[in-house]
Amino acid sequence: MSGRLDRIGLLAVPALGFLAVVYALPLAMLLAKSVQGPDGFSLAEYRAFFADEYNLRVLFRTLRVAALTTALAFVIAYPTAFAMSRAKGIWLTVFLVALVLPMSLGVVVKAFAWSILFRANGVLNSALMGLGLTERPVRMLFTETALVVGAANVFLPFMVLPIYSVIRQLDARLPEAAASLGATPWFRFTRVTLPLTLPGVVAGSAFVFSLAVSMYVIPSLIVGERQQNLSMLIARSFLFLRNEALGSTLAAILLAIAIAVVLGSGWAAARLGARR
Amino acid sequence: MAGMTSAAPGRHYLDVWGVAKSFRGTRVMSGMNFRMDRGELVSLLGPSGCGKTTLLRIIAGLMEADEGDVVLGGRNITRLPAHRRNISVVFQNYALFPHLTVAENVAFGLRARGTAKSACAGPVEEALRLVRMDAFATRPVSALSGGQQQRVAVARALVVQPDLLLLDEPFSALDRKLRETMQVELKALLRDRGITAIFVTHDQEEAMGVSDRIAVMNAGRIEQFADPSTLYARPATPFVMDFVGLSMRLGGRVVESGGQTCIVETAHGRISAPGGFAPGTAVQVGVRPELVAPGTGENTIRVELADAMVLGSKTVLHGAAQEGDRLICEMPGIRTGLARGDAVDLGWSVADTLIHEAAA
Ligand SMILES: Nc1ncnc2c1ncn2[C@@H]1O[C@H](COP(=O)(O)OP(=O)(O)OP(=O)(O)O)[C@@H](O)[C@H]1O
Ligand SMILES: [Mg+2]
């Protein structure tokens, strides 16, 4: 029995080797730098980081933008996933293509497309002013709102697809059973449909949050240097400040957040699944 | 039709009136009328795809009929959504909520009606005791066997004191022995509590054992609606004769008609049957196999045995028959000395002979 398992286990060797060389090893070297003082092990870099109010603002902003992006993506994705689960034939294809195709467009193209929409003399502002809703152009580009909207747009498929796959497996008779027991549509949704689709929501949220907390290109293009997030700070530390210790400290913090998200969602999924 | 109660609409507890339903342009039900009284246990019996579930869902409000009305207790509920009908459904796969415990499942209907959590405990416990599942209250439903899940589903449906209980093949997932136990239990439970229930099944023995009356359905219509004994002894159509119980079956043509009886020419000779069919009519004659005996009778046919099966409590003789006919005779107890290839006479009385116009 174990011989058989071992041989199948061998199939994972290429992936493990690949990950070890290009991922684990450099990461370990990077993290080692963050705890390396002039004379051996030291947490000075971390102390310095958390003592600086600017750094804390960046950290807090990064988490806030990631949370808002996740929330917005959820609000848009949940009904979309339901619509998809009802769609048949050509409509399902349309939905899937509409979700997947923009991913191949790349963030850069999208960001420039948004700027046409959001800039001072852009489509939205022209419309607002034309309607007399505002006299001066509203500042949209370079705001956190624009960043959240843009990020949610890019990461939407990562929220829709896990929720969609859970909804597709949902037994349609369960809401019906609830209805025949006297449950109003709202009660059915909050007590049956939502709890049973939560595993998909957890998975999708973990994806989107991880992506949003570490994004670099989207904020660089939409808000630029004036509102930095963790990834931008890391890049600056390495590229401009040449401060590898700071950079690796920031990387370690980002990694800790990612690990927390993975563990948290794993725990949530296990808790949701435990009763089944 | 025999046994069909005909009365003005509205006089009955449940009155389904002129219901029609199509799926993507295909009509699966039209002009469906179905009535029952309070406290009655009625079965919908029919082959797969005949529209039993469709009718049940229309009554429950889980599906909208294209035409027709549903009146329950004098109130027209046709346009009422399912959650305001007070009609409970036990689904074929039970449809228990997988994220809730046994007790939470049973409490669901009460909670949905706004009952406080604390006030649910009593009724939930009573309902679980009723189905002998009180020891499992805190278990997750996934940890239950099929029979236990079925009991929980019944408790969940009953705890809200529904005006009508609908059961869609509630036993079909259980093995035969458990199914028979559950049938007896459920029937007693519904009787004791005076619950009006409709019970869907395609097992004719189950329908006969459980219900006061049976509506035999075929292709979106009710062929006959009667109590089990009438259904068996006086099937109104060839379909009912075939679907409810076994029977000897012979196709033929009426050759002589004498008012009360007529004579039918079949592949096995002439048979007399009660009924005034005109000469030339294509008919199907039949007789229940336990009413047939070896030897001559008022009607006698000579058959060549295809098989003689000794089953213990009875012995069944099968005759070699042409396409569409069935020759069968059942005798109580063990009979030996008959073998394949023997020629035997089978006889029965004219009064026991069933005759229907052949389906076009
Ligand atoms: N949602 C649907 N869409 C299309 N056709 C349907 C739908 N539901 C039922 N039908 C069709 O309507 C007819 C009646 O179906 P129904 O489910 O009522 O049969 P049934 O008597 O319950 O059969 P079974 O014993 O197999 O459960 C069938 O021909 C079925 O194919
Ligand atoms: Mg059915």
XYZ file of C-alpha atoms and ligand atoms in Angstrom:
668
model
C 0.000 0.000 0.000
C 2.666 2.505 1.016
C 4.735 1.576 -2.043
C 1.876 2.550 -4.261
C 1.302 5.784 -2.411
C 4.998 6.604 -2.595
C 5.126 6.176 -6.327
C 2.115 8.429 -6.780
C 3.756 10.843 -4.363
C 6.693 11.022 -6.774
C 4.453 12.870 -9.195
C 4.615 15.884 -6.877
C 8.395 16.067 -7.024
C 8.665 18.438 -10.029
C 6.229 20.870 -8.446
C 7.943 20.675 -5.072
C 11.367 21.164 -6.609
C 10.159 24.091 -8.649
C 8.539 25.733 -5.634
C 11.592 25.098 -3.453
C 14.010 26.720 -5.896
C 12.046 29.668 -7.177
C 9.807 30.359 -4.190
C 10.772 28.946 -0.801
C 14.520 29.464 -1.054
C 14.555 33.147 -2.111
C 11.752 33.870 0.318
C 13.680 32.287 3.172
C 16.762 34.297 2.254
C 14.658 37.433 2.143
C 13.066 36.772 5.497
C 16.440 35.990 7.010
C 17.546 39.489 6.061
C 14.692 41.040 8.011
C 15.918 39.572 11.296
C 19.604 40.139 10.653
C 21.135 42.881 12.754
C 24.760 44.063 12.697
C 25.557 41.425 15.299
C 23.245 38.451 14.734
C 19.511 38.044 15.290
C 17.577 41.240 15.831
C 13.997 42.463 15.707
C 15.130 46.063 15.392
C 13.746 46.416 11.862
C 10.308 45.356 13.018
C 10.421 47.689 16.002
C 11.434 50.521 13.744
C 8.657 49.735 11.300
C 5.891 49.714 13.902
C 7.273 52.852 15.565
C 6.858 54.890 12.387
C 3.398 56.371 12.049
C 3.703 56.657 8.280
C 4.311 52.920 7.994
C 1.284 52.186 10.145
C -0.827 54.425 7.906
C 0.362 52.484 4.861
C -0.354 49.185 6.557
C -3.786 50.316 7.641
C -4.588 51.719 4.192
C -3.497 48.471 2.541
C -5.771 46.425 4.773
C -8.671 48.846 4.370
C -8.447 48.913 0.563
C -8.215 45.103 0.486
C -11.252 44.768 2.767
C -13.312 47.277 0.769
C -12.300 45.635 -2.504
C -13.339 42.248 -1.141
C -16.662 43.647 0.077
C -17.424 45.357 -3.234
C -16.442 42.276 -5.221
C -18.729 40.162 -3.009
C -21.704 42.498 -3.431
C -21.346 42.377 -7.211
C -20.312 38.722 -7.494
C -22.976 37.074 -5.326
C -26.015 38.001 -7.444
C -23.943 37.469 -10.591
C -23.123 33.926 -9.509
C -26.834 33.244 -8.962
C -27.711 34.621 -12.375
C -25.024 32.383 -13.867
C -26.337 29.329 -12.060
C -29.741 29.930 -13.693
C -28.296 30.657 -17.114
C -28.356 27.916 -19.712
C -26.644 27.227 -23.014
C -25.503 30.312 -24.865
C -26.131 32.624 -21.897
C -23.834 30.659 -19.640
C -21.126 30.898 -22.291
C -21.700 34.654 -22.533
C -21.312 34.969 -18.749
C -18.128 32.919 -18.634
C -16.565 34.730 -21.559
C -17.493 38.088 -20.039
C -15.733 37.018 -16.840
C -12.637 35.410 -18.267
C -11.922 37.494 -21.359
C -11.103 40.759 -19.472
C -8.461 38.832 -17.517
C -6.499 38.384 -20.736
C -6.667 42.117 -21.408
C -4.168 42.911 -18.680
C -4.342 45.503 -15.964
C -2.450 48.200 -17.846
C -4.959 48.398 -20.677
C -7.818 48.449 -18.191
C -6.246 51.172 -16.100
C -5.906 53.445 -19.112
C -9.474 52.678 -20.088
C -10.613 53.736 -16.623
C -8.684 56.948 -16.831
C -10.715 57.833 -19.924
C -13.795 57.268 -17.802
C -12.665 58.891 -14.573
C -10.375 61.800 -15.495
C -11.379 65.448 -15.088
C -12.511 65.790 -18.698
C -13.517 62.122 -18.859
C -16.827 60.535 -19.757
C -18.286 60.473 -16.238
C -17.425 64.057 -15.403
C -18.699 65.310 -18.772
C -21.963 63.516 -18.079
C -22.237 64.878 -14.534
C -21.559 68.418 -15.655
C -23.822 68.065 -18.671
C -26.641 67.018 -16.349
C -25.873 69.999 -14.119
C -25.200 67.753 -11.139
C -21.851 69.407 -10.546
C -20.202 72.626 -11.691
C -16.591 71.603 -11.437
C -15.237 68.198 -12.395
C -15.298 65.755 -9.489
C -11.935 64.312 -8.651
C -12.190 60.584 -9.318
C -8.816 59.428 -10.541
C -6.169 59.224 -7.808
C -8.760 58.531 -5.110
C -9.136 55.481 -2.923
C -12.666 54.999 -4.280
C -11.326 54.680 -7.799
C -8.724 52.231 -6.556
C -11.314 50.034 -4.831
C -13.596 50.104 -7.863
C -10.736 49.276 -10.185
C -9.346 46.485 -8.035
C -12.789 44.944 -7.545
C -13.231 45.003 -11.298
C -9.953 43.175 -11.929
C -10.439 40.589 -9.174
C -14.167 39.970 -9.723
C -13.746 36.586 -11.457
C -11.907 35.242 -8.412
C -15.004 35.972 -6.328
C -17.635 34.915 -8.861
C -16.244 31.524 -9.825
C -15.964 29.912 -6.341
C -19.429 31.182 -5.397
C -20.834 29.985 -8.701
C -19.447 26.493 -8.224
C -21.019 26.247 -4.753
C -24.392 27.541 -5.920
C -24.428 25.049 -8.758
C -24.185 22.232 -6.222
C -26.915 23.678 -4.017
C -29.951 21.383 -3.831
C -32.794 23.468 -5.287
C -35.245 21.592 -3.075
C -33.828 23.108 0.113
C -35.230 26.619 -0.462
C -38.465 24.951 -1.593
C -38.638 22.891 1.578
C -38.083 26.112 3.533
C -40.887 27.832 1.623
C -43.318 25.002 2.301
C -42.447 25.328 5.994
C -43.624 28.934 5.926
C -40.330 30.753 5.353
C -40.536 34.099 3.537
C -38.053 34.702 0.703
C -35.848 36.754 3.069
C -35.897 34.086 5.776
C -35.081 31.418 3.166
C -32.170 33.454 1.901
C -30.636 34.270 5.283
C -31.217 30.862 6.903
C -30.741 28.444 4.030
C -29.238 29.818 0.826
C -26.658 32.160 2.331
C -25.286 29.744 4.967
C -25.039 26.963 2.393
C -23.177 29.160 -0.100
C -20.820 30.645 2.510
C -17.984 28.203 1.704
C -17.865 29.735 -1.778
C -17.936 33.228 -0.295
C -15.087 32.346 2.060
C -12.974 30.936 -0.766
C -13.686 33.895 -3.045
C -12.992 36.408 -0.280
C -9.689 34.733 0.557
C -8.632 34.962 -3.106
C -9.675 38.571 -3.566
C -8.313 39.755 -0.223
C -4.927 38.099 -0.813
C -4.716 39.577 -4.293
C -5.841 43.029 -3.153
C -3.577 43.214 -0.126
C -0.510 42.538 -2.260
C -1.457 44.352 -5.477
C 1.108 46.661 -6.982
C 0.293 47.469 -10.593
C -3.307 48.595 -10.053
C -2.594 51.149 -7.287
C 0.511 52.355 -9.129
C -1.613 53.122 -12.167
C -4.717 54.459 -10.438
C -3.484 56.377 -7.384
C 0.242 56.585 -7.962
C 2.872 57.316 -5.362
C 0.834 59.666 -3.222
C -1.121 56.864 -1.511
C 1.270 54.032 -1.087
C 0.400 50.514 -0.025
C 2.617 47.769 1.311
C 3.714 46.415 -2.062
C 4.623 49.861 -3.312
C 6.580 50.491 -0.153
C 8.425 47.231 -0.618
C 9.266 48.085 -4.201
C 10.484 51.532 -3.137
C 12.644 50.074 -0.385
C 14.379 47.750 -2.785
C 14.496 49.848 -5.929
C 14.980 53.403 -4.705
C 16.062 53.296 -1.088
C 18.244 50.238 -1.575
C 17.210 49.274 1.958
C 16.981 45.500 1.798
C 16.367 45.134 5.519
C 13.265 47.368 5.351
C 12.074 45.686 2.182
C 12.344 42.204 3.616
C 10.674 43.305 6.843
C 7.726 44.619 4.839
C 7.677 41.409 2.817
C 7.548 39.385 6.022
C 4.603 41.435 7.255
C 2.783 40.956 3.955
C 3.484 37.240 4.152
C 2.111 37.138 7.690
C -1.114 38.760 6.475
C -1.386 36.246 3.630
C -0.832 33.341 6.014
C -3.450 34.750 8.378
C -5.949 34.956 5.500
C -5.256 31.384 4.411
C -5.492 30.022 7.959
C -8.572 32.120 8.720
C -10.438 30.992 5.627
C -9.382 27.405 6.207
C -10.732 27.614 9.718
C -13.973 29.208 8.513
C -14.418 26.575 5.804
C -13.800 23.771 8.300
C -16.299 25.267 10.718
C -18.909 25.616 7.985
C -18.225 22.114 6.756
C -18.133 20.475 10.181
C -21.901 20.212 10.451
C -22.413 18.652 7.093
C -66.092 6.691 -13.572
C -66.562 4.072 -10.929
C -66.006 5.319 -7.411
C -65.429 8.905 -8.502
C -67.263 11.247 -6.169
C -68.826 14.012 -8.154
C -69.983 17.083 -6.292
C -70.109 20.826 -6.795
C -66.728 22.537 -6.500
C -66.027 24.081 -3.121
C -67.777 21.426 -1.075
C -64.584 19.523 -0.477
C -61.662 20.290 1.796
C -59.214 20.284 -1.085
C -60.490 21.100 -4.522
C -58.132 21.172 -7.492
C -60.128 22.441 -10.411
C -59.293 22.440 -14.131
C -55.543 22.556 -13.664
C -53.342 22.573 -16.759
C -49.577 22.720 -17.029
C -47.103 22.837 -19.909
C -43.326 22.708 -19.910
C -41.802 24.565 -22.852
C -44.905 24.075 -24.932
C -45.365 20.414 -24.016
C -48.605 19.813 -22.221
C -48.126 17.418 -19.305
C -51.459 18.042 -17.587
C -54.802 19.458 -18.631
C -58.276 19.675 -17.130
C -57.058 18.038 -13.921
C -59.781 17.779 -11.277
C -58.949 16.356 -7.884
C -60.956 16.573 -4.692
C -60.611 15.141 -1.217
C -62.144 15.495 2.219
C -60.640 16.605 5.498
C -58.794 13.829 7.308
C -58.513 11.667 4.221
C -55.342 9.879 3.197
C -55.156 9.838 -0.568
C -52.505 8.334 -2.827
C -51.493 9.528 -6.264
C -50.453 6.377 -8.061
C -49.022 6.227 -11.536
C -46.025 5.396 -13.685
C -42.942 7.590 -13.864
C -43.532 10.877 -15.661
C -47.334 10.829 -15.408
C -47.437 14.138 -13.525
C -47.692 13.152 -9.847
C -44.939 15.458 -8.686
C -46.228 18.229 -10.933
C -49.684 18.039 -9.351
C -48.160 17.945 -5.867
C -45.995 20.988 -6.563
C -48.945 22.926 -7.921
C -50.946 22.150 -4.777
C -47.981 23.147 -2.583
C -47.465 26.375 -4.501
C -43.947 25.450 -5.566
C -45.033 25.623 -9.189
C -47.648 27.753 -10.876
C -50.384 26.124 -12.945
C -51.111 27.595 -16.374
C -54.849 27.256 -15.762
C -57.163 26.179 -12.983
C -57.670 26.769 -9.286
C -56.628 25.237 -6.000
C -59.105 25.663 -3.133
C -58.190 24.519 0.371
C -60.675 24.698 3.245
C -62.951 26.950 1.210
C -60.164 29.437 0.472
C -58.844 29.922 -3.046
C -55.080 29.648 -2.663
C -54.190 29.588 -6.355
C -52.296 32.888 -6.232
C -50.878 32.419 -2.721
C -47.110 31.837 -2.510
C -45.981 28.538 -0.976
C -44.918 30.048 2.334
C -48.422 31.371 3.027
C -50.332 28.168 2.257
C -49.596 26.166 5.402
C -49.036 23.053 3.323
C -46.063 20.936 4.388
C -44.116 18.802 1.953
C -41.987 15.732 2.614
C -39.659 15.500 -0.368
C -38.412 12.372 -2.045
C -34.813 12.935 -0.907
C -36.124 14.468 2.354
C -34.394 17.824 1.631
C -33.204 18.218 5.218
C -31.081 21.310 5.814
C -27.519 19.973 5.919
C -26.153 22.874 7.968
C -28.618 22.360 10.832
C -28.989 19.719 13.523
C -31.982 17.410 13.777
C -33.705 19.690 16.306
C -32.902 22.810 14.291
C -34.355 21.197 11.206
C -37.586 20.424 13.021
C -37.702 23.894 14.578
C -37.215 25.565 11.186
C -40.906 25.935 10.356
C -41.717 27.326 13.792
C -38.835 29.810 13.615
C -39.965 30.826 10.127
C -43.378 31.639 11.600
C -41.787 33.892 14.186
C -41.915 31.553 17.180
C -39.261 32.465 19.758
C -36.399 29.999 20.060
C -37.329 29.167 23.649
C -40.927 28.419 22.674
C -39.829 25.931 20.002
C -38.212 23.426 22.362
C -41.470 21.848 23.578
C -43.169 21.246 20.207
C -39.880 20.136 18.629
C -39.303 17.554 21.325
C -42.852 16.292 21.040
C -42.589 15.989 17.257
C -39.302 14.121 17.548
C -40.768 11.800 20.153
C -43.660 11.107 17.824
C -41.256 9.749 15.204
C -39.008 8.188 17.877
C -36.062 10.431 17.049
C -35.866 12.403 20.301
C -32.544 10.774 21.181
C -30.984 12.278 18.048
C -31.992 15.909 18.585
C -28.492 17.365 18.701
C -27.015 15.281 15.883
C -26.159 16.750 12.502
C -28.541 15.360 9.892
C -25.698 13.940 7.805
C -25.073 11.431 10.589
C -28.495 9.809 10.106
C -29.526 6.742 8.120
C -32.128 7.023 5.353
C -34.965 5.857 7.582
C -33.969 8.262 10.336
C -33.760 11.158 7.892
C -37.196 10.264 6.646
C -38.583 10.404 10.202
C -36.984 13.773 10.796
C -38.509 15.049 7.560
C -41.934 13.891 8.760
C -41.426 15.529 12.161
C -40.315 18.748 10.504
C -43.416 18.757 8.302
C -45.849 17.952 11.125
C -44.569 20.291 13.839
C -46.081 23.321 12.108
C -49.558 21.706 12.171
C -50.121 21.954 8.423
C -53.591 22.129 6.882
C -52.399 19.588 4.361
C -49.408 17.253 4.225
C -47.890 16.266 0.884
C -45.491 13.348 0.636
C -43.593 12.713 -2.610
C -42.468 9.081 -2.668
C -41.326 9.294 0.950
C -40.253 5.658 1.123
C -38.640 5.144 -2.260
C -35.093 5.467 -0.893
C -35.631 2.824 1.807
C -35.146 -0.898 1.533
C -38.208 -3.076 1.370
C -38.355 -4.170 5.007
C -37.846 -0.700 6.423
C -40.314 0.666 3.906
C -43.053 -1.648 5.171
C -42.391 -0.707 8.801
C -42.429 2.983 7.953
C -45.669 2.648 6.005
C -47.441 1.179 8.996
C -45.946 3.787 11.343
C -46.755 6.747 9.144
C -50.300 5.631 8.488
C -50.965 5.252 12.216
C -49.394 8.623 12.940
C -51.437 10.492 10.343
C -54.636 8.712 11.383
C -54.134 9.466 15.088
C -53.584 13.135 14.432
C -56.382 13.387 11.853
C -54.040 14.795 9.225
C -55.175 15.280 5.662
C -52.436 13.944 3.438
C -51.615 13.220 -0.185
C -49.119 10.537 -0.772
C -47.322 10.079 -4.090
C -46.060 6.651 -5.068
C -45.603 4.434 -8.065
C -45.812 1.297 -5.958
C -49.373 -0.003 -6.100
C -49.042 -2.171 -2.992
C -47.850 0.815 -1.001
C -50.758 2.897 -2.254
C -53.288 0.203 -1.375
C -51.803 -0.357 2.055
C -51.512 3.247 3.118
C -54.470 5.156 1.713
C -58.222 5.533 2.005
C -58.527 6.323 -1.661
C -56.215 6.138 -4.637
C -56.114 8.372 -7.683
C -54.567 6.345 -10.490
C -52.836 8.735 -12.864
C -51.679 8.200 -16.397
C -50.220 10.769 -18.793
C -51.396 13.798 -16.840
C -54.939 12.538 -16.233
C -56.683 10.688 -13.405
C -57.912 7.374 -14.800
C -59.798 6.332 -11.683
C -60.206 7.674 -8.178
C -61.555 5.089 -5.765
C -60.920 3.098 -2.626
C -58.401 0.235 -2.944
C -60.941 -2.604 -3.116
C -63.026 -0.950 -5.833
C -59.881 -0.186 -7.761
C -58.861 -3.823 -7.646
C -62.227 -5.451 -8.181
C -63.681 -2.952 -10.658
C -60.867 -1.193 -12.535
C -62.425 1.467 -14.739
C -59.919 1.271 -17.592
C -57.503 -1.279 -19.047
C -54.687 0.910 -17.722
C -55.946 0.651 -14.134
C -56.536 -3.084 -14.525
C -52.935 -3.476 -15.610
C -51.333 -1.054 -13.203
C -53.150 -2.114 -10.038
C -52.465 -5.765 -9.383
C -51.853 -8.484 -11.935
C -54.523 -9.836 -14.180
C -55.213 -12.303 -16.932
C -55.567 -10.246 -20.088
C -56.932 -11.170 -23.517
C -57.583 -8.960 -26.519
C -60.641 -9.707 -28.666
C -63.667 -8.525 -30.552
C -67.349 -8.615 -29.473
C -69.252 -11.068 -31.628
C -72.619 -11.213 -29.878
C -74.356 -8.843 -27.517
C -77.303 -9.764 -25.325
C -77.963 -6.659 -23.228
C -76.403 -7.646 -19.901
C -73.647 -9.822 -21.304
C -71.680 -10.048 -24.471
C -69.544 -12.709 -26.073
C -65.973 -11.970 -27.076
C -63.925 -13.897 -29.627
C -60.309 -14.231 -28.445
C -57.214 -16.151 -29.485
C -58.241 -18.771 -26.902
C -61.877 -19.123 -27.831
C -65.105 -17.390 -26.846
C -65.489 -15.642 -23.498
C -68.644 -14.224 -21.917
C -68.410 -10.952 -20.066
C -70.858 -8.656 -18.288
C -71.537 -5.466 -20.251
C -73.405 -4.288 -23.296
C -70.757 -3.658 -25.932
C -71.943 -3.525 -29.550
C -70.837 -6.370 -31.826
C -67.597 -5.538 -33.631
C -66.143 -3.506 -30.757
C -62.470 -4.202 -30.038
C -62.215 -5.007 -26.329
C -59.851 -6.286 -23.722
C -61.143 -8.883 -21.262
C -59.449 -9.742 -18.017
C -59.768 -11.518 -14.707
C -57.764 -11.415 -11.498
C -55.495 -14.481 -11.358
C -56.686 -15.685 -7.928
C -60.228 -15.933 -9.312
C -59.041 -18.367 -11.984
C -58.795 -22.105 -11.228
C -57.675 -25.116 -13.212
C -60.644 -26.960 -14.691
C -63.707 -25.758 -16.459
C -65.866 -22.812 -15.392
C -68.468 -20.514 -16.896
C -65.601 -19.250 -19.029
C -62.952 -21.786 -19.929
C -59.814 -21.495 -21.982
C -57.262 -24.175 -22.827
C -53.650 -23.082 -22.441
C -50.226 -24.616 -22.816
C -48.192 -23.996 -19.664
C -45.100 -21.842 -20.114
C -44.206 -22.122 -16.460
C -45.547 -23.356 -13.121
C -43.954 -21.427 -10.254
C -44.245 -22.754 -6.721
C -43.791 -19.667 -4.511
C -44.695 -21.230 -1.160
C -47.792 -19.313 -0.158
C -49.098 -19.681 -3.694
C -48.476 -21.427 -6.972
C -48.592 -19.389 -10.160
C -49.290 -20.817 -13.597
C -48.231 -18.903 -16.699
C -49.742 -19.873 -20.034
C -48.095 -19.395 -23.420
C -49.787 -16.278 -24.763
C -49.624 -14.248 -27.943
C -48.250 -10.711 -28.006
C -50.300 -8.365 -25.756
C -52.152 -11.113 -23.902
C -51.278 -12.488 -20.497
C -52.449 -15.876 -19.212
C -51.997 -16.300 -15.496
C -53.604 -18.301 -12.705
C -52.824 -18.221 -8.985
C -53.652 -21.003 -6.567
C -53.126 -20.876 -2.814
C -50.508 -23.205 -1.349
C -48.146 -25.598 -3.070
C -49.391 -27.497 -6.131
C -47.162 -30.019 -7.821
C -47.609 -32.236 -10.844
C -47.870 -29.401 -13.369
C -45.024 -28.736 -15.742
C -44.068 -26.635 -18.732
C -45.724 -27.895 -21.893
C -48.799 -29.399 -20.178
C -52.133 -28.405 -21.641
C -54.580 -27.323 -18.937
C -58.054 -25.831 -18.802
C -58.461 -22.614 -16.819
C -61.932 -21.559 -15.738
C -63.639 -18.624 -14.017
C -67.058 -17.076 -13.669
C -68.699 -14.541 -15.963
C -69.322 -12.166 -13.046
C -65.597 -11.963 -12.299
C -64.755 -11.147 -15.902
C -63.578 -7.589 -16.523
C -64.165 -6.013 -19.905
C -63.011 -2.698 -21.342
C -63.038 -1.154 -24.729
C -59.509 -1.565 -26.122
C -57.410 1.588 -26.068
C -57.272 3.093 -29.542
N -39.199 21.365 -14.758
C -39.597 20.631 -15.801
N -39.231 20.966 -17.056
C -39.626 20.239 -18.108
N -40.409 19.157 -18.027
C -40.806 18.761 -16.812
C -40.424 19.487 -15.631
N -40.969 18.865 -14.568
C -41.646 17.828 -15.050
N -41.567 17.760 -16.397
C -42.216 16.755 -17.271
O -43.548 16.651 -16.853
C -43.964 15.303 -16.842
C -44.483 14.941 -15.463
O -43.394 14.981 -14.554
P -43.566 14.635 -13.015
O -42.271 14.954 -12.372
O -44.766 15.299 -12.496
O -43.775 13.070 -13.083
P -43.942 12.038 -11.879
O -45.257 11.403 -12.050
O -43.675 12.707 -10.582
O -42.806 10.995 -12.220
P -41.842 10.171 -11.226
O -42.611 8.995 -10.727
O -40.718 9.751 -12.129
O -41.389 11.107 -10.154
C -42.774 14.483 -17.277
O -42.948 14.162 -18.634
C -41.609 15.394 -17.083
O -40.634 15.146 -18.044
Mg -42.118 12.528 -9.118
